[in-house]
Amino acid sequence: MGSIAFADFLIGVGVLFVIEGLLFAAMPGWMRRAMTSVVATPDNILRLTGMGSAVVGLILIWIIRR
């Protein structure tokens, strides 16, 4: 792991898993309903939400790294 960027990426993935695991442990019923809602959501809405989330994440990273 010679790259700091790659290490940062792995830390981000680890944090994602921690948050997801805590949500499933603390509120399993809510997470089940959320997943059911995602399955029922049209693809174009999921795609727009995903792209919006990615843009917000990139802006946040840019602000922090600036």
Short mmCIF file of C-alpha atoms in Angstrom, two decimals:
data_model
loop_
_atom_site.label_atom_id
_atom_site.label_comp_id
_atom_site.label_asym_id
_atom_site.label_seq_id
_atom_site.Cartn_x
_atom_site.Cartn_y
_atom_site.Cartn_z
CA MET A 1 0.00 0.00 0.00
CA GLY A 2 2.39 2.63 -1.21
CA SER A 3 -0.25 5.16 -2.12
CA ILE A 4 -1.74 7.48 0.47
CA ALA A 5 -4.80 7.94 -1.77
CA PHE A 6 -5.39 4.18 -1.80
CA ALA A 7 -5.04 4.01 1.99
CA ASP A 8 -7.54 6.88 2.30
CA PHE A 9 -9.89 5.00 -0.01
CA LEU A 10 -9.66 1.86 2.13
CA ILE A 11 -10.29 3.90 5.28
CA GLY A 12 -13.40 5.36 3.63
CA VAL A 13 -14.66 1.88 2.71
CA GLY A 14 -14.01 0.74 6.27
CA VAL A 15 -15.97 3.68 7.69
CA LEU A 16 -18.81 2.85 5.30
CA PHE A 17 -18.93 -0.73 6.60
CA VAL A 18 -18.88 0.46 10.21
CA ILE A 19 -21.78 2.86 9.67
CA GLU A 20 -23.78 0.28 7.73
CA GLY A 21 -23.16 -2.38 10.36
CA LEU A 22 -24.20 -0.05 13.17
CA LEU A 23 -27.42 0.85 11.34
CA PHE A 24 -28.30 -2.82 10.81
CA ALA A 25 -27.49 -3.64 14.45
CA ALA A 26 -29.37 -0.69 15.93
CA MET A 27 -32.41 -0.54 13.63
CA PRO A 28 -32.91 -3.78 11.67
CA GLY A 29 -36.61 -3.12 11.00
CA TRP A 30 -35.94 0.36 9.64
CA MET A 31 -33.15 -0.97 7.41
CA ARG A 32 -35.45 -3.72 6.08
CA ARG A 33 -38.09 -1.09 5.22
CA ALA A 34 -35.44 1.11 3.60
CA MET A 35 -34.22 -1.75 1.41
CA THR A 36 -37.79 -2.61 0.43
CA SER A 37 -38.31 1.03 -0.53
CA VAL A 38 -35.16 0.99 -2.67
CA VAL A 39 -36.37 -2.10 -4.54
CA ALA A 40 -39.63 -0.32 -5.34
CA THR A 41 -37.91 2.90 -6.51
CA PRO A 42 -37.56 3.39 -10.30
CA ASP A 43 -34.07 3.06 -11.79
CA ASN A 44 -33.89 6.67 -12.97
CA ILE A 45 -34.53 7.98 -9.43
CA LEU A 46 -31.88 5.65 -7.98
CA ARG A 47 -29.44 6.72 -10.70
CA LEU A 48 -30.02 10.44 -10.01
CA THR A 49 -29.73 9.90 -6.26
CA GLY A 50 -26.49 7.96 -6.73
CA MET A 51 -24.99 10.60 -9.02
CA GLY A 52 -26.02 13.37 -6.61
CA SER A 53 -24.48 11.51 -3.70
CA ALA A 54 -21.24 10.97 -5.64
CA VAL A 55 -21.03 14.67 -6.52
CA VAL A 56 -21.64 15.72 -2.90
CA GLY A 57 -18.95 13.25 -1.79
CA LEU A 58 -16.45 14.59 -4.32
CA ILE A 59 -17.15 18.18 -3.26
CA LEU A 60 -16.70 17.22 0.38
CA ILE A 61 -13.38 15.51 -0.38
CA TRP A 62 -12.25 18.53 -2.43
CA ILE A 63 -13.12 20.92 0.42
CA ILE A 64 -11.30 18.78 3.00
CA ARG A 65 -8.19 18.31 0.82
CA ARG A 66 -7.98 22.00 -0.14
#
